[in-house]
mmCIF file of C-alpha atoms in Angstrom:
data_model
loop_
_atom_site.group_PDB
_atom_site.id
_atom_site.type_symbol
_atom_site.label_atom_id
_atom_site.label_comp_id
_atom_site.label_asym_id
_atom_site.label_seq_id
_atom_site.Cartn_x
_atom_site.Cartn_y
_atom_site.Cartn_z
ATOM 1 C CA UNK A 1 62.110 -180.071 106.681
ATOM 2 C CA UNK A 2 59.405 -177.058 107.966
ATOM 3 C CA UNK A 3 56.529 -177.355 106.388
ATOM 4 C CA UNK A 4 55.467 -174.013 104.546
ATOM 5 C CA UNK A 5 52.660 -173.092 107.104
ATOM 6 C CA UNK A 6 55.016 -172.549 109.747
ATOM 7 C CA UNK A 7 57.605 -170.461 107.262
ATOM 8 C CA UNK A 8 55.108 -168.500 106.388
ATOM 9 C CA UNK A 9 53.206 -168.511 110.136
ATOM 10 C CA UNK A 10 57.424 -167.377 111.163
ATOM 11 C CA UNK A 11 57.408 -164.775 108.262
ATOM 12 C CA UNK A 12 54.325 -163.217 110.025
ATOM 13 C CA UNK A 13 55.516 -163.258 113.233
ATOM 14 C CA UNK A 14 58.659 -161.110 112.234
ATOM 15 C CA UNK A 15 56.868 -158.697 110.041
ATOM 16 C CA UNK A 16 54.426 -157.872 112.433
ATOM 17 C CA UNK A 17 57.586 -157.225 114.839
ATOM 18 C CA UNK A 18 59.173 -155.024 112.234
ATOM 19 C CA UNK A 19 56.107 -152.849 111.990
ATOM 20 C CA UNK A 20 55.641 -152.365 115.623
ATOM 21 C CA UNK A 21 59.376 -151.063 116.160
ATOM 22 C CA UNK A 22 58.674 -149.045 113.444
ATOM 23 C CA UNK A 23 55.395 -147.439 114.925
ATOM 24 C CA UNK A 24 57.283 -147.428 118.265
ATOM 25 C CA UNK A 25 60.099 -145.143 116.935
ATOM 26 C CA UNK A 26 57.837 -142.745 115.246
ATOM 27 C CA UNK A 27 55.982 -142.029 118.315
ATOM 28 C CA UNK A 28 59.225 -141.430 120.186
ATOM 29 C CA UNK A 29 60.112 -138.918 117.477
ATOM 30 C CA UNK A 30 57.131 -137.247 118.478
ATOM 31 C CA UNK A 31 57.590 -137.381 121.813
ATOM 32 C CA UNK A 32 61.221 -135.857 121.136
ATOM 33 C CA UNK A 33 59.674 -132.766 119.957
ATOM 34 C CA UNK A 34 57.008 -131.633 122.212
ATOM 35 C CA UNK A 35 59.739 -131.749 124.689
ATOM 36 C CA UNK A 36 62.609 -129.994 122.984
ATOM 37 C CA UNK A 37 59.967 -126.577 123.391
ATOM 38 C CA UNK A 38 62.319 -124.346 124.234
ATOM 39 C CA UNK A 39 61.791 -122.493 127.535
ATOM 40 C CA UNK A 40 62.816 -118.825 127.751
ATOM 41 C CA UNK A 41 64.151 -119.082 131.129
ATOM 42 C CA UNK A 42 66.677 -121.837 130.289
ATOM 43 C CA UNK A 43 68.272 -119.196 127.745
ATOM 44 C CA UNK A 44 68.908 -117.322 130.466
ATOM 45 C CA UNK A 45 70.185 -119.537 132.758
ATOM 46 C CA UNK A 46 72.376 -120.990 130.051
ATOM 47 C CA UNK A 47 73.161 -117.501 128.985
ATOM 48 C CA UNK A 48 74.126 -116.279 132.757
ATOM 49 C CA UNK A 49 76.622 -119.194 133.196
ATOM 50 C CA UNK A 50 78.786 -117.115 130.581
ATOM 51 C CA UNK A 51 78.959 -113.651 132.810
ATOM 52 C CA UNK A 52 82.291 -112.346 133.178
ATOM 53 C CA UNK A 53 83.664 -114.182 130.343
ATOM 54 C CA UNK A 54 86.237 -111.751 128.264
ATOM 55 C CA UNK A 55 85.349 -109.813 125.344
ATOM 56 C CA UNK A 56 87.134 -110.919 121.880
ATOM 57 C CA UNK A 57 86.490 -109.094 118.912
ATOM 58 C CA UNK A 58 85.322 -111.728 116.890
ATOM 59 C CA UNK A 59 85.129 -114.867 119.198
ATOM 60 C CA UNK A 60 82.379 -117.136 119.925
ATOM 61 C CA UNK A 61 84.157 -119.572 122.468
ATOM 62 C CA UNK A 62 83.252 -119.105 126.083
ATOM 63 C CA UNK A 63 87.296 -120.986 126.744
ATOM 64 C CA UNK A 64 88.432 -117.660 124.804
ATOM 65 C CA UNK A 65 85.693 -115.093 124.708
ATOM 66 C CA UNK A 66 82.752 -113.173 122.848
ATOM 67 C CA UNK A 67 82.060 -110.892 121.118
ATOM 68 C CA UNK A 68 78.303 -109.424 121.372
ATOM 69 C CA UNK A 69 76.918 -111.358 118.404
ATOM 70 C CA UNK A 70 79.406 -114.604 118.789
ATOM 71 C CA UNK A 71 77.799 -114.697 122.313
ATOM 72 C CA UNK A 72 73.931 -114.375 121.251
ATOM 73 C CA UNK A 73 74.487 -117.342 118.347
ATOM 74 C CA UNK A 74 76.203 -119.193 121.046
ATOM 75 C CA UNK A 75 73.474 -118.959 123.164
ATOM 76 C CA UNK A 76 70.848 -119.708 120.998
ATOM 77 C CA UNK A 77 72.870 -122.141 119.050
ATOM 78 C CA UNK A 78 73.014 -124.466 122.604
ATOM 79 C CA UNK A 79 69.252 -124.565 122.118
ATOM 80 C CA UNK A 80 68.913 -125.331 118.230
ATOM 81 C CA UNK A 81 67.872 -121.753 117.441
ATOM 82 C CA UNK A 82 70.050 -120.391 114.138
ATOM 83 C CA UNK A 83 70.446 -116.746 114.294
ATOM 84 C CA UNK A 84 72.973 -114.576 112.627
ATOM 85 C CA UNK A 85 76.645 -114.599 113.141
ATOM 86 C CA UNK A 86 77.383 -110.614 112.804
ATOM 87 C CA UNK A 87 74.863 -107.783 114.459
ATOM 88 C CA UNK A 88 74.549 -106.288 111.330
ATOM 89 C CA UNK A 89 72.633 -109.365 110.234
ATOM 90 C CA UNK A 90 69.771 -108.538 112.706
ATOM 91 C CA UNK A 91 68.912 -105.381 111.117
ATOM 92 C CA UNK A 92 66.258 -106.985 108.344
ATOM 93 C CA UNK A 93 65.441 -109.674 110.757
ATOM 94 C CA UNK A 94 62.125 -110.296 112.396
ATOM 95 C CA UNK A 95 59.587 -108.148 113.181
ATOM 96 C CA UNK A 96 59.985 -105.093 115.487
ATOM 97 C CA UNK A 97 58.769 -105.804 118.870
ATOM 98 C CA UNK A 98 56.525 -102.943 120.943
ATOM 99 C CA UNK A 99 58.097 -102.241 124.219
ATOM 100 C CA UNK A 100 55.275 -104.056 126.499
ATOM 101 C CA UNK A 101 55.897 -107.344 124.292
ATOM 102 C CA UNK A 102 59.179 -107.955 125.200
ATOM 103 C CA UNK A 103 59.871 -111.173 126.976
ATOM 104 C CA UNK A 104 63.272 -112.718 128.220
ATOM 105 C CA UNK A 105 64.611 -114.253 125.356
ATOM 106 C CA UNK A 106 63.970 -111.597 122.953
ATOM 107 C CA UNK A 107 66.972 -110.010 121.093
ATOM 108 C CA UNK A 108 68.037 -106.221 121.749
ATOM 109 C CA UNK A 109 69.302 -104.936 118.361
ATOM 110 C CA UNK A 110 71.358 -101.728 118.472
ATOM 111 C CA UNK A 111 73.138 -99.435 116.351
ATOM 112 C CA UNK A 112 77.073 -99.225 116.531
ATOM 113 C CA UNK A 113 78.700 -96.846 119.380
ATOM 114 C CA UNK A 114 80.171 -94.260 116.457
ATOM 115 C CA UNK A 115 78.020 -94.836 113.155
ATOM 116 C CA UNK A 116 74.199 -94.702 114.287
ATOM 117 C CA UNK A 117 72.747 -95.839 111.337
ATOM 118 C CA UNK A 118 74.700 -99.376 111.155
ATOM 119 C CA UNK A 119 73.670 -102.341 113.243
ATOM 120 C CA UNK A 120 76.500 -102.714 115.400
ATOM 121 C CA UNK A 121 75.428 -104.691 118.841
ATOM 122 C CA UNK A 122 73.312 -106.680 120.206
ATOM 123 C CA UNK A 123 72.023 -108.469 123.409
ATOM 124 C CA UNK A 124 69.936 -110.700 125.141
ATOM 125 C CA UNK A 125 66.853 -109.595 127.534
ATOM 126 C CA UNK A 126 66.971 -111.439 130.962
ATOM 127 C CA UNK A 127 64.393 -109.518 132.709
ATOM 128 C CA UNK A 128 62.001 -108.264 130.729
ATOM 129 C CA UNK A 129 60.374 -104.570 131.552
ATOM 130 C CA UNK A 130 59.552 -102.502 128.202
ATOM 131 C CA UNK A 131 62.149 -100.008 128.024
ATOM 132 C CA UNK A 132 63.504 -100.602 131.655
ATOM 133 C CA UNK A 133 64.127 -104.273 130.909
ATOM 134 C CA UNK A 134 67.713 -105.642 131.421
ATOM 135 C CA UNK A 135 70.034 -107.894 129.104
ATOM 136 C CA UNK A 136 72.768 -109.799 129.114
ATOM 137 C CA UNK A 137 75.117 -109.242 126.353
ATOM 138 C CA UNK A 138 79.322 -109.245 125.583
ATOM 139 C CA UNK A 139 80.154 -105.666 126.086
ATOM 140 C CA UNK A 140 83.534 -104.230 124.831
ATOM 141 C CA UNK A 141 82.489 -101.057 126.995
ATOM 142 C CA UNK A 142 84.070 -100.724 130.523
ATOM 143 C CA UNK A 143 82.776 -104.080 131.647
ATOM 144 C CA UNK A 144 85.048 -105.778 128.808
ATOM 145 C CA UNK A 145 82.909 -108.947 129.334
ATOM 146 C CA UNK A 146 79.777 -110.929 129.299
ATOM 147 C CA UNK A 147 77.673 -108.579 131.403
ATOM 148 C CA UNK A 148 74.126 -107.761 132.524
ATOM 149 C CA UNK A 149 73.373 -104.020 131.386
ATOM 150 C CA UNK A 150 69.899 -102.158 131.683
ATOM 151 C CA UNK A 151 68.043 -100.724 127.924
ATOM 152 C CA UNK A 152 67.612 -97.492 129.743
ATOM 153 C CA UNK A 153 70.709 -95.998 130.308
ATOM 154 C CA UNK A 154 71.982 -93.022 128.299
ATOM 155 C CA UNK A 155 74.675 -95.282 126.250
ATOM 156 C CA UNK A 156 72.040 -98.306 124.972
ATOM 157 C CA UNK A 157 68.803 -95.980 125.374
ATOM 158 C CA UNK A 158 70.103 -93.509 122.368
ATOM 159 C CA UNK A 159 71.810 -96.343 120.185
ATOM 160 C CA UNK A 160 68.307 -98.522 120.696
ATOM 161 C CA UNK A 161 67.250 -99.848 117.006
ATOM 162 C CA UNK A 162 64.378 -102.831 118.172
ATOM 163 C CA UNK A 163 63.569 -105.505 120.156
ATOM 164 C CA UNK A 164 62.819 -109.136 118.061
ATOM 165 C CA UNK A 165 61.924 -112.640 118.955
ATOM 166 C CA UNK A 166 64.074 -115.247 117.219
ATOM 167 C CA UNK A 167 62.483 -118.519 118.999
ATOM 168 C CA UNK A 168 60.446 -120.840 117.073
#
């Protein structure tokens, strides 16, 4: 039979185990999240591996397509960022952006082609430039796809609403 020093001495031994896999763990939780920072130029590689993938009114599978706001949750789902399902729900979100603050990353919110005072698209900037900058986005336009477009031409320019940041 043990004698009770060495249960107990044993009993020490294994707590003082359990408590340093414990500390261990927490500290790799922390490590976890310093390097889960997202970095703006990953959403837009992620974003760019999407380009030419067909529009779908309604879809958010790059196998079957987009549609502008099914693409931009995509996206930004990939990197554990929760943002609205339908444009529309970007018109009371976030605050409004000035046009030298924009950075990739940012989302383009812009009113619908026919009713201008209804959210109604939406996009991703991938090269940031104020009012010049460029986006990727899943246009049911000509392109009929996940394309690149630039802010200033005549058809986003005039339907422009604001510029946000959704990122942590």
């Amino acid at each position: 039979m043990k004698s009770p020093i060495y249960i107990l001495f044993a009993a020490a031994i294994l707590f003082s185990s359990f408590t340093i896999k414990k500390e261990e763990k927490i500290r790799i939780n922390q490590v976890e999240k310093i390097q889960t920072a997202i970095d703006r130029d990953s959403i837009i590689t992620y974003s760019k591996q999407y380009l030419g993938t067909p529009y779908l009114y309604a879809g958010n599978n790059p196998n079957k397509g987009f549609d502008c706001s099914g693409f931009v949750n995509y996206v930004f789902k990939h990197f554990d960022v929760s943002v609205p399902r339908s444009s529309s729900g970007y018109k009371s979100l976030g605050i409004t952006k000035k046009a030298e603050d924009f950075k990739i990353g940012d989302v383009l919110v812009f009113y619908g082609y026919r009713n201008k005072t209804i959210v109604g698209h939406v996009g991703i900037i991938c090269e940031a430039n104020g009012m010049k900058s460029k986006f990727i986005h899943a246009s049911s336009g000509k392109a009929g796809s996940v394309t690149i477009s630039n802010l200033d031409s005549d058809h986003y320019s005039k339907r422009f609403y604001k510029c946000i940041n959704v990122l942590p």
